[in-house]
Amino acid sequence: MASSQRPGSTPQTPPGPSPRPPRARSAVEHAEAVLVEHYPRLVRLAYVTLPDSLTRHDRILLAHRAVQRALPRAAAVRAAPAGPGGPGGPLEEVRVRVLRAALAPGGRTRLPPLRLIRPCTPPYVWGLRMWPPAGGIDEAARLVGGAPGPVRAAFALHRLEGLPEEAAVRLLAAAGAGDPEDAVREARALPVGETLLRELRNPAHDASVVSARPTDLLRRRRRVRAGWAALTAFALACAVLTADGSAPRTETTPAAGPVAARALDPARLVRVPAEAWADTARVDFTAWPARGARTADRALLARALGAWAARPGSVSVTTAPGTAADPPAHSPRLLYAGDVPGPDAGGARAVVVLLDGDRIARYAEAAGGPRARTLDLARTDEAGVTTAAALTLTRDEPGGSARYLLAPWIAGAGVRDLLRAGDAAHPLTVGADGVTPPVEVPRGDGPCTAWPALELTSSARIVEKHAFVLADLGGLTPVHLTHTPLPDGPGAVPARQPREATGPAARADWAPVVCGLRELRGGATRAVNLWAFAETELPDGAGRARWTCTRASGWAGPGDVLVQLRPPAGPPLDVARARSTAACGRFGQHLLAGTRWRSPAGRAYLLAAGSREVTGITATGAVRAEADGRALAAPAGPEGAPVTLTGRLASGARITALDGAGGGRD
């Protein structure tokens, strides 16, 4: 082919991007290989660091996104003579980029708002809800749920990955975290035992493995149809605007779009067949049929949906902690619509109960018309046979009573006073629509003279001989109460699975401490387990005392615990408290606690007790003492002087007391 270049002219290079040097290309490929090799660990780092305010679905997607976008550009990849994981190596560079992305939603680095990156950038899913399997990264994230982002990241780097403190500090500083040294110190001080850490590091808990289940299939079909309708409407609008030459001015709100309008259409509410609960593997609120005498009242249903969407000033809105108040994006499920009698003839309320994913909404107004309107929202994450067994329809605070809507699988109901362990349950006559008569509820203040609770029995069609206890703590859903007996008591079993709080031993343990449930009022608690983990002999012949740990698990995941010492006489003594902890739960079965106690003879002692795997206890500081077994009693030191308690497990590992000490005041 002949050239068009003139003789004597200088050859010209065609414009365009410069080719990437082979060395840079090789470095990027090396970084990609490192990212793929360490992908599960990087996902764990991102998931634990991301804010706990996210749902598990969003959190797992954002964690994978952070890792997949962490591949550095050629210019950012540096040589790493110390190895891929050494300072400046590709693994360190990838970790830094993952940390920057995971810390960004907390405001530390620039990142588009979450609503802009979900799901418009990969990875994204359609028609599935995803979450990590139990026992792996989800449990690790719950352990540090209340900690700041840098502390969560430091926990993942130092405690889970096993990086030296200086390496963790260097990575956090490179990612832009403030006070990385303090973050590592706080992460090191988190009360997480080595046994639990080894379990979390187990390769069987692959952080890149996820569980998934489909969203509502009928709702998905309606969304597709709504999408086509919206597209058609948009095309028509474009044609009109093109012909008209200008866009008309409107006063519509975002909720008036085609998809939102369908979500708020009473005719499109999802209704489940009456017998669906008896033939499903998912026995929760999604199996509830639509009940009540006003399920066909479109005006009432429209007012309920409108109150949720617009939340006008005439509607009093209450949201449980951690619950989003956003209107539903898709048609909710209708669980109930009907009139519920009030304490007097004029106090009847029209109540509508709706389910939107993991949220319950209860709308109420005067039965005669839209007056005194209220809207209450609460979370229902991972509800099951017991935690989806009842909903509060109405509550008469001055009269101290409530009416409940029971699940369709409840075959029997009664009321039992938990303060009186020996009293029998009183049966309840439940209506055909599942609504109970007025039931006395525990009072939130004043003397605690009774603690009525629901005792429900499941239908034999789903589980045989299953009864359980629910306590009303002021939320939309009553709280499930369970009991874990002494490890060496009559009929004892390993303390791995709580039992229902229906037997004589459970009622005897709950009676002295049940009034303490008042502290949990507010609607954020899903279940409370009372674990009797030790029984010890008191000094000076004062008898035997029982040690208990009460764990309150919230709908959001983290749990708060209270350890108490129950002497033979007198009220229980508070020993230790901890918030957002794994202690006294499935992943915190080893426990040690201690306190200062004064005997009836007037002498002060340091008392300590451990759970069933504890084989020895040591006290240092103001008190120096050691004892084999699960109990320690020694003369106390000066009042308020610090004491450190450590326990030795049968495996040889060591644990510290829940609050780290056994000091305190008499």
XYZ file of C-alpha atoms in Angstrom:
666
model
C 0.000 0.000 0.000
C 1.402 3.426 -0.961
C 2.128 5.925 1.810
C 0.683 9.452 1.782
C 3.640 10.889 3.711
C 5.504 13.607 1.904
C 9.233 13.111 1.294
C 11.337 14.646 4.036
C 8.445 15.056 6.510
C 8.494 13.731 10.066
C 6.315 10.684 10.714
C 3.238 11.477 12.832
C 1.844 9.156 15.501
C -1.911 8.779 15.319
C -3.675 10.326 18.333
C -5.010 7.964 21.004
C -4.318 6.593 24.456
C -0.851 5.380 25.241
C -0.613 1.625 25.625
C -0.252 0.386 29.227
C 3.337 -0.681 29.971
C 3.755 -4.460 30.269
C 5.083 -4.125 33.814
C 2.008 -2.167 34.960
C -0.265 -4.639 33.201
C 1.493 -7.496 35.007
C 1.165 -5.703 38.353
C -2.595 -5.236 37.886
C -2.992 -8.887 36.963
C -1.031 -9.823 40.085
C -3.307 -7.610 42.184
C -6.352 -9.270 40.622
C -4.977 -12.711 41.508
C -4.399 -11.593 45.098
C -7.939 -10.178 45.319
C -9.487 -13.412 44.026
C -7.359 -15.546 46.355
C -8.306 -13.543 49.445
C -11.854 -12.701 48.346
C -13.698 -14.269 51.356
C -11.444 -12.478 53.864
C -11.878 -9.159 52.064
C -15.673 -9.588 52.038
C -15.550 -10.288 55.782
C -13.479 -7.129 56.311
C -15.966 -5.024 54.345
C -19.084 -6.594 55.923
C -17.859 -6.127 59.508
C -16.761 -2.535 58.805
C -19.982 -1.400 57.098
C -22.579 0.358 59.311
C -24.916 -1.909 61.277
C -27.816 0.387 60.343
C -27.918 -1.311 56.927
C -30.080 -4.348 56.324
C -28.216 -7.622 55.903
C -29.229 -7.715 52.231
C -27.787 -4.267 51.521
C -24.753 -4.922 53.682
C -23.737 -8.130 51.897
C -24.197 -6.518 48.467
C -22.201 -3.437 49.439
C -19.457 -5.636 50.914
C -19.080 -7.540 47.643
C -19.203 -4.270 45.717
C -16.454 -2.743 47.865
C -14.190 -5.737 47.232
C -14.880 -5.987 43.511
C -14.168 -2.275 43.029
C -10.972 -2.457 45.088
C -8.765 -3.567 42.196
C -6.222 -0.727 41.913
C -5.275 0.995 38.685
C -1.888 0.378 37.143
C -0.501 3.648 38.474
C -1.482 2.722 42.030
C 0.192 -0.695 42.082
C 3.668 -0.621 43.580
C 6.384 -3.168 43.816
C 6.260 -5.260 46.989
C 9.602 -6.885 47.775
C 8.243 -8.062 51.122
C 5.555 -10.151 49.460
C 1.978 -9.531 48.315
C 0.744 -8.984 51.865
C 3.666 -6.868 53.050
C 3.825 -3.077 53.329
C 3.013 -1.553 49.964
C 2.063 -4.920 48.441
C -1.058 -5.510 46.352
C -2.972 -7.151 49.237
C -2.367 -4.126 51.452
C -3.434 -1.791 48.657
C -6.628 -3.796 48.123
C -7.361 -3.815 51.870
C -6.967 -0.045 52.022
C -9.366 0.456 49.127
C -11.895 -1.927 50.704
C -11.665 -0.029 54.000
C -12.150 3.330 52.276
C -15.317 2.096 50.577
C -16.691 0.428 53.722
C -16.012 3.449 55.932
C -17.434 5.855 53.354
C -21.156 5.416 54.283
C -20.167 6.665 57.736
C -19.020 9.917 56.153
C -15.251 9.483 56.381
C -14.595 9.424 52.650
C -16.463 10.603 49.586
C -18.881 8.074 48.164
C -22.198 8.476 46.364
C -25.262 8.054 48.610
C -26.331 4.450 49.115
C -29.524 5.015 47.180
C -27.417 5.885 44.119
C -25.209 2.794 44.280
C -27.935 0.267 44.977
C -28.619 -1.539 42.717
C -27.394 0.473 39.710
C -23.799 -0.748 40.004
C -22.701 -4.402 40.211
C -23.142 -6.616 41.999
C -26.939 -6.416 42.148
C -29.766 -8.927 42.348
C -33.338 -9.025 41.115
C -36.054 -10.946 42.904
C -33.883 -12.264 45.767
C -33.201 -11.298 49.370
C -29.701 -12.279 50.460
C -28.029 -12.692 53.840
C -24.894 -14.408 55.197
C -25.306 -17.821 56.861
C -25.479 -17.909 60.662
C -22.299 -18.188 62.672
C -19.909 -16.429 60.307
C -19.496 -12.814 59.304
C -22.986 -11.927 60.531
C -22.127 -12.995 64.068
C -18.786 -11.168 63.853
C -20.626 -8.014 62.755
C -23.112 -8.317 65.619
C -20.287 -8.479 68.164
C -19.136 -4.988 67.180
C -22.510 -3.607 66.102
C -22.478 -0.643 68.470
C -18.852 0.352 67.856
C -17.692 3.139 65.499
C -16.612 2.225 61.979
C -12.833 2.409 62.613
C -13.198 0.147 65.660
C -15.177 -2.381 63.629
C -12.465 -2.289 60.970
C -9.727 -2.671 63.582
C -11.540 -5.664 65.074
C -11.671 -7.336 61.650
C -8.014 -6.605 60.906
C -6.440 -7.328 64.284
C -8.761 -9.804 66.025
C -10.139 -11.736 63.015
C -7.343 -11.446 60.440
C -4.636 -11.673 63.111
C -2.631 -8.727 61.769
C -0.171 -7.079 64.178
C -1.378 -3.878 65.809
C 1.076 -1.727 63.870
C -0.143 -3.219 60.573
C -3.771 -2.551 61.488
C -2.910 1.035 62.461
C -1.063 1.556 59.174
C -4.000 0.254 57.108
C -6.562 2.347 58.983
C -4.433 5.468 58.620
C -4.028 4.851 54.883
C -7.804 4.421 54.574
C -8.387 7.816 56.188
C -9.746 6.631 59.536
C -9.336 9.054 62.413
C -7.298 8.020 65.488
C -6.314 4.574 64.204
C -4.302 3.835 67.359
C -7.344 4.438 69.563
C -9.480 2.308 67.232
C -7.104 -0.649 67.569
C -6.963 -0.240 71.351
C -10.766 -0.226 71.574
C -11.000 -3.270 69.303
C -8.474 -5.122 71.457
C -10.533 -4.331 74.579
C -13.795 -5.747 73.175
C -14.942 -8.658 75.397
C -14.652 -11.426 72.817
C -12.978 -14.656 73.941
C -10.412 -16.606 71.960
C -12.754 -19.591 71.691
C -15.335 -17.488 69.873
C -12.649 -15.884 67.695
C -11.373 -19.300 66.653
C -14.915 -20.275 65.724
C -15.347 -17.114 63.660
C -12.010 -17.733 61.881
C -13.050 -21.277 60.997
C -12.615 -21.748 57.230
C -16.032 -23.448 57.210
C -17.541 -19.955 57.641
C -16.775 -18.793 54.103
C -17.648 -15.102 54.014
C -18.307 -15.220 50.278
C -21.137 -17.744 50.720
C -24.630 -16.244 50.967
C -28.129 -17.556 51.560
C -30.968 -16.367 49.376
C -34.703 -16.675 49.077
C -37.132 -15.161 46.591
C -39.094 -12.048 47.272
C -42.843 -12.168 46.853
C -43.396 -13.763 43.422
C -46.855 -12.295 42.890
C -45.566 -8.876 43.860
C -42.711 -9.267 41.356
C -45.196 -10.055 38.598
C -47.162 -6.938 39.475
C -43.962 -4.880 39.433
C -43.195 -6.030 35.898
C -46.696 -5.114 34.783
C -46.409 -1.780 36.591
C -43.074 -1.155 34.904
C -44.594 -1.693 31.453
C -47.485 0.578 32.387
C -45.069 3.255 33.582
C -43.044 2.941 30.388
C -46.193 3.299 28.294
C -47.312 6.323 30.312
C -43.863 7.877 29.920
C -43.927 7.357 26.151
C -47.386 8.961 25.919
C -46.262 11.882 28.076
C -43.222 12.416 25.847
C -45.452 12.405 22.788
C -47.817 14.955 24.354
C -44.957 17.199 25.470
C -43.377 17.024 22.041
C -46.633 18.053 20.417
C -47.442 20.721 23.005
C -43.973 22.247 23.159
C -43.915 22.691 26.942
C -44.360 20.600 30.076
C -47.444 21.248 32.187
C -47.000 22.389 35.785
C -48.238 19.849 38.341
C -48.457 19.539 42.112
C -47.913 15.801 42.311
C -45.460 14.266 44.759
C -43.026 11.408 44.185
C -45.550 9.040 45.698
C -47.887 9.690 42.767
C -45.780 7.773 40.237
C -47.255 4.694 38.541
C -45.424 2.144 40.705
C -46.090 3.990 43.988
C -49.748 4.496 43.071
C -50.159 0.753 42.593
C -48.427 0.062 45.906
C -50.996 2.281 47.618
C -54.013 0.800 45.836
C -56.197 -1.138 48.345
C -57.302 -3.490 45.563
C -53.690 -4.639 45.109
C -53.008 -5.570 48.739
C -51.583 -9.092 48.978
C -53.919 -11.552 50.698
C -52.822 -15.040 51.769
C -55.239 -18.012 51.710
C -56.647 -18.950 55.104
C -54.903 -22.353 55.288
C -51.532 -21.327 53.826
C -49.836 -21.516 57.255
C -50.489 -25.278 57.503
C -48.650 -26.092 54.274
C -45.530 -23.918 54.195
C -41.939 -24.145 55.374
C -41.984 -20.479 56.370
C -44.196 -20.089 59.431
C -44.065 -16.368 60.141
C -46.073 -13.219 59.405
C -46.025 -13.981 55.665
C -48.299 -16.980 56.392
C -50.980 -14.891 58.124
C -54.272 -14.626 56.197
C -56.246 -11.395 56.000
C -58.728 -11.426 58.891
C -61.312 -9.065 60.341
C -64.737 -7.821 59.335
C -63.513 -4.837 57.280
C -61.008 -6.446 54.902
C -63.288 -5.347 52.024
C -63.623 -1.734 53.269
C -61.630 0.040 50.559
C -62.079 3.461 52.155
C -60.544 2.300 55.447
C -57.712 0.500 53.676
C -57.040 3.562 51.504
C -56.818 5.792 54.585
C -54.370 3.360 56.201
C -52.158 3.258 53.104
C -52.410 7.015 52.640
C -51.407 7.668 56.256
C -48.327 5.484 55.765
C -47.387 7.174 52.479
C -48.012 10.815 53.385
C -47.875 10.795 57.204
C -50.016 13.957 57.523
C -49.992 16.021 60.674
C -53.347 14.585 61.710
C -51.758 11.140 62.133
C -49.622 10.356 65.181
C -46.707 8.225 63.925
C -44.580 6.022 66.205
C -41.646 3.938 64.991
C -39.832 1.317 67.053
C -36.051 1.840 67.352
C -34.243 0.937 64.145
C -37.424 0.851 62.033
C -37.646 2.754 58.743
C -40.755 4.917 58.328
C -40.576 5.034 54.511
C -43.799 4.165 52.691
C -43.944 0.744 51.044
C -42.433 0.496 47.567
C -44.687 -2.450 46.712
C -48.149 -3.573 47.711
C -48.046 -4.718 51.357
C -49.752 -7.811 52.745
C -53.032 -7.292 54.529
C -53.106 -9.113 57.877
C -56.141 -7.565 59.576
C -58.844 -4.937 59.117
C -61.698 -4.656 61.594
C -63.292 -2.871 64.529
C -61.830 -3.664 67.942
C -63.982 -2.873 71.024
C -62.625 -0.313 73.469
C -62.920 -0.069 77.244
C -66.272 1.705 76.873
C -69.068 1.833 74.312
C -67.633 4.856 72.502
C -64.035 3.720 72.444
C -64.063 1.197 69.589
C -61.169 1.483 67.136
C -60.887 0.540 63.481
C -57.526 -1.204 63.086
C -55.598 -2.166 59.940
C -52.434 -4.273 60.133
C -50.086 -4.438 57.126
C -46.832 -6.309 56.485
C -44.139 -4.838 54.232
C -41.118 -7.143 54.080
C -39.598 -7.058 57.566
C -41.895 -4.300 58.859
C -45.297 -4.344 60.504
C -47.572 -1.307 60.300
C -50.640 -0.848 62.497
C -53.056 1.917 61.558
C -55.907 2.831 63.893
C -58.703 5.382 63.922
C -62.029 5.873 65.652
C -64.490 3.220 64.484
C -66.975 5.899 63.421
C -64.607 7.798 61.126
C -61.095 9.157 60.579
C -60.468 10.697 64.008
C -57.661 10.141 66.516
C -55.577 8.478 63.815
C -52.360 6.659 64.717
C -49.708 4.738 62.809
C -47.214 2.423 64.521
C -44.277 0.741 62.748
C -42.005 -2.049 64.045
C -39.375 -4.463 62.750
C -40.012 -8.193 62.386
C -36.677 -9.509 61.061
C -36.503 -13.317 61.042
C -39.749 -13.741 62.975
C -40.834 -17.356 63.455
C -43.394 -19.612 65.093
C -43.078 -17.862 68.457
C -42.050 -14.293 67.583
C -44.756 -14.054 64.891
C -47.429 -15.595 67.121
C -49.184 -12.410 68.268
C -49.654 -8.725 67.495
C -51.024 -6.006 69.752
C -54.196 -4.551 68.215
C -55.157 -2.082 70.947
C -53.723 -1.141 74.318
C -55.608 0.747 77.030
C -52.796 2.172 79.151
C -54.963 3.725 81.888
C -56.923 0.498 82.249
C -53.852 -1.695 81.897
C -55.285 -4.051 79.260
C -54.667 -4.976 75.626
C -56.250 -7.032 72.860
C -54.054 -9.232 70.688
C -54.390 -10.761 67.248
C -53.046 -14.321 67.430
C -51.402 -16.234 64.610
C -53.600 -18.736 62.761
C -51.450 -21.635 64.058
C -52.277 -20.908 67.709
C -54.530 -23.679 69.032
C -54.788 -22.590 72.668
C -54.222 -19.420 74.696
C -54.063 -18.508 78.351
C -52.742 -15.869 80.751
C -50.247 -16.620 83.508
C -48.857 -14.349 86.244
C -45.093 -14.831 86.076
C -44.639 -13.360 89.556
C -46.503 -16.324 91.021
C -44.665 -19.382 89.787
C -47.108 -21.836 91.339
C -50.308 -20.362 89.910
C -52.010 -22.024 86.953
C -52.695 -20.288 83.646
C -56.186 -18.892 83.043
C -57.613 -19.863 79.622
C -58.572 -17.208 77.076
C -61.555 -17.422 74.751
C -60.287 -16.265 71.384
C -62.657 -15.036 68.672
C -62.985 -16.675 65.267
C -60.950 -13.822 63.788
C -58.062 -14.511 66.191
C -58.706 -11.505 68.473
C -58.424 -12.042 72.227
C -60.588 -10.465 74.919
C -58.951 -7.708 76.993
C -55.814 -9.043 78.698
C -54.171 -7.311 81.649
C -50.679 -6.047 80.776
C -47.726 -5.314 83.084
C -47.672 -1.740 84.297
C -44.743 0.405 83.230
C -44.423 2.208 86.569
C -45.513 1.946 90.163
C -45.332 -1.170 92.341
C -44.713 -4.410 90.457
C -47.414 -6.605 91.967
C -48.233 -8.800 88.950
C -46.722 -9.728 85.610
C -49.385 -11.227 83.317
C -48.071 -12.952 80.193
C -49.576 -14.916 77.322
C -49.039 -18.678 77.338
C -49.801 -19.985 73.840
C -49.941 -23.477 72.351
C -49.084 -24.176 68.712
C -51.315 -26.307 66.517
C -50.275 -29.939 66.176
C -50.422 -29.377 62.420
C -47.045 -27.615 62.577
C -45.466 -28.791 65.858
C -46.665 -31.157 68.573
C -46.907 -30.318 72.280
C -45.345 -26.889 71.900
C -46.273 -24.165 74.377
C -44.432 -20.881 74.897
C -44.666 -17.586 76.792
C -44.950 -14.039 75.400
C -44.634 -10.884 77.517
C -46.035 -7.476 76.565
C -43.294 -4.831 76.807
C -45.220 -2.073 75.074
C -44.370 -2.901 71.456
C -46.426 -4.130 68.520
C -45.119 -7.679 69.013
C -44.970 -9.334 72.457
C -41.537 -10.620 73.500
C -40.699 -14.345 73.546
C -39.423 -15.495 76.975
C -37.163 -18.567 77.265
C -35.083 -20.271 79.947
C -31.786 -22.149 80.054
C -31.563 -24.311 83.214
C -28.580 -24.937 85.467
C -25.930 -27.074 83.729
C -25.731 -29.482 86.653
C -29.273 -29.365 87.966
C -32.046 -31.982 87.696
C -32.691 -32.943 84.079
C -29.895 -30.648 82.919
C -28.794 -30.501 79.305
C -25.849 -28.687 77.720
C -26.523 -24.954 77.786
C -26.672 -24.611 74.019
C -30.401 -24.364 73.365
C -32.830 -22.302 75.465
C -36.052 -23.990 76.506
C -39.545 -22.562 76.611
C -40.292 -20.819 79.895
C -43.303 -23.017 80.686
C -41.972 -25.581 83.181
C -41.850 -25.244 86.985
C -38.065 -24.635 87.042
C -38.330 -21.900 84.421
C -41.178 -20.150 86.249
C -39.268 -20.367 89.544
C -36.213 -18.714 87.947
C -38.224 -16.020 86.180
C -40.393 -14.988 89.155
C -37.689 -13.052 91.108
C -36.373 -11.151 88.070
C -39.369 -10.668 85.768
C -40.117 -7.135 87.016
C -36.730 -6.134 85.587
C -38.235 -6.494 82.107
C -39.614 -2.981 82.592
C -36.212 -1.693 81.485
C -36.804 -3.199 78.045
C -40.044 -1.365 77.255
C -39.962 0.393 73.907
C -40.524 -2.180 71.190
C -36.930 -3.017 70.183
C -36.717 -6.445 71.875
C -37.507 -9.708 70.089
C -36.751 -12.326 72.758
C -35.341 -12.586 76.294
C -33.557 -15.664 77.645
C -32.840 -16.255 81.332
C -29.776 -18.473 81.810
C -29.110 -19.948 85.241
C -25.406 -20.601 84.742
C -24.202 -21.368 88.293
C -25.258 -22.066 91.869
C -22.714 -21.460 94.638
C -22.419 -21.733 98.415
C -22.329 -18.374 100.203
C -19.788 -17.729 102.991
C -20.732 -17.582 106.705
C -23.409 -20.237 106.227
C -25.690 -17.830 104.319
C -27.021 -20.600 102.054
C -26.852 -21.123 98.310
C -27.101 -18.385 95.699
C -28.042 -18.685 92.040
C -26.256 -16.758 89.286
C -28.278 -15.810 86.214
C -27.634 -13.999 82.944
C -30.594 -12.337 81.232
C -30.016 -11.723 77.514
C -32.372 -9.428 75.586
C -32.043 -9.901 71.825
C -33.292 -7.079 69.609
C -34.883 -7.285 66.183
C -31.771 -5.582 64.785
C -29.498 -8.381 66.047
C -27.303 -7.163 68.938
C -28.122 -8.325 72.449
C -27.804 -6.722 75.884
C -27.110 -8.790 78.996
C -27.531 -8.430 82.752
C -25.836 -10.788 85.209
C -27.461 -11.077 88.644
C -26.770 -12.870 91.912
C -29.877 -14.239 93.620
C -29.288 -14.917 97.343
C -31.681 -17.113 99.355
C -33.384 -14.015 100.775
C -33.871 -10.551 99.397
C -33.986 -9.186 95.856
C -31.486 -10.170 93.154
C -28.246 -8.171 93.052
C -27.033 -6.680 89.765
C -23.490 -7.936 89.052
C -22.583 -6.841 85.502
C -24.113 -5.361 82.361
C -22.983 -5.327 78.732
C -24.522 -3.943 75.551
C -24.331 -5.326 71.994
C -22.467 -8.442 73.083
C -22.383 -12.135 72.243
C -22.213 -13.059 75.949
C -24.856 -15.469 77.247
C -25.878 -16.393 73.714
C -25.151 -19.048 71.144
C -21.671 -17.650 70.490
C -20.948 -16.611 74.072
C -21.474 -19.756 76.140
C -18.447 -19.214 78.415
C -19.173 -16.757 81.200
C -17.398 -15.473 84.316
C -18.765 -12.796 86.646
C -17.943 -11.491 90.090
C -19.169 -8.993 92.656
C -18.634 -7.683 96.173
C -21.133 -9.062 98.680
C -21.688 -8.539 102.404
C -22.842 -11.527 104.469
C -25.498 -11.374 107.200
C -22.561 -11.485 109.662
C -21.354 -8.143 108.297
C -18.227 -9.405 106.530
C -17.476 -8.368 102.935
C -16.487 -10.981 100.366
C -15.500 -11.168 96.738
C -17.756 -13.719 95.051
C -17.246 -15.089 91.538
C -18.865 -17.837 89.483
C -18.373 -19.301 86.021
C -20.331 -21.341 83.521
C -20.020 -25.098 83.119
C -16.695 -25.091 81.194
C -14.870 -23.012 83.832
C -12.417 -25.145 85.851
C -10.627 -22.445 87.843
C -10.911 -18.771 88.859
C -8.110 -16.320 89.769
C -8.458 -12.862 91.347
C -5.706 -10.254 91.112
C -5.436 -6.615 92.136
C -6.902 -5.562 95.479
C -7.784 -9.214 96.141
C -5.400 -12.076 95.408
C -7.075 -15.452 95.507
C -7.407 -18.613 93.431
C -9.885 -21.479 93.441
C -10.392 -24.646 91.448
C -13.830 -25.278 90.037
C -16.550 -22.820 89.046
C -16.808 -20.701 92.204
C -14.582 -18.410 94.259
C -15.220 -16.713 97.591
C -12.510 -14.624 99.294
C -12.379 -11.743 101.803
C -12.928 -8.497 99.911
C -10.372 -5.730 99.647
C -10.976 -2.025 100.217
C -14.338 -0.841 98.962
C -14.127 0.333 95.356
C -10.600 -1.036 94.826
C -10.123 -2.624 91.373
C -10.086 -6.414 91.125
C -9.464 -8.440 87.964
C -11.021 -11.878 87.549
C -9.861 -14.491 85.049
C -11.203 -17.977 84.464
C -9.578 -21.114 83.114
C -11.613 -23.282 80.764
C -11.443 -27.048 80.376
C -9.761 -26.481 76.996
C -6.974 -24.492 78.641
C -8.160 -21.159 77.259
C -8.727 -18.189 79.567
C -11.594 -15.733 79.850
C -12.095 -12.544 81.845
C -15.094 -11.478 83.890
C -17.905 -9.900 81.891
C -17.172 -6.437 83.306
C -13.468 -7.252 83.671
C -13.535 -6.936 87.444
C -15.105 -8.089 90.656
C -14.815 -4.882 92.623
C -17.595 -2.506 93.520
C -19.455 -1.377 96.600
C -21.461 -3.214 99.214
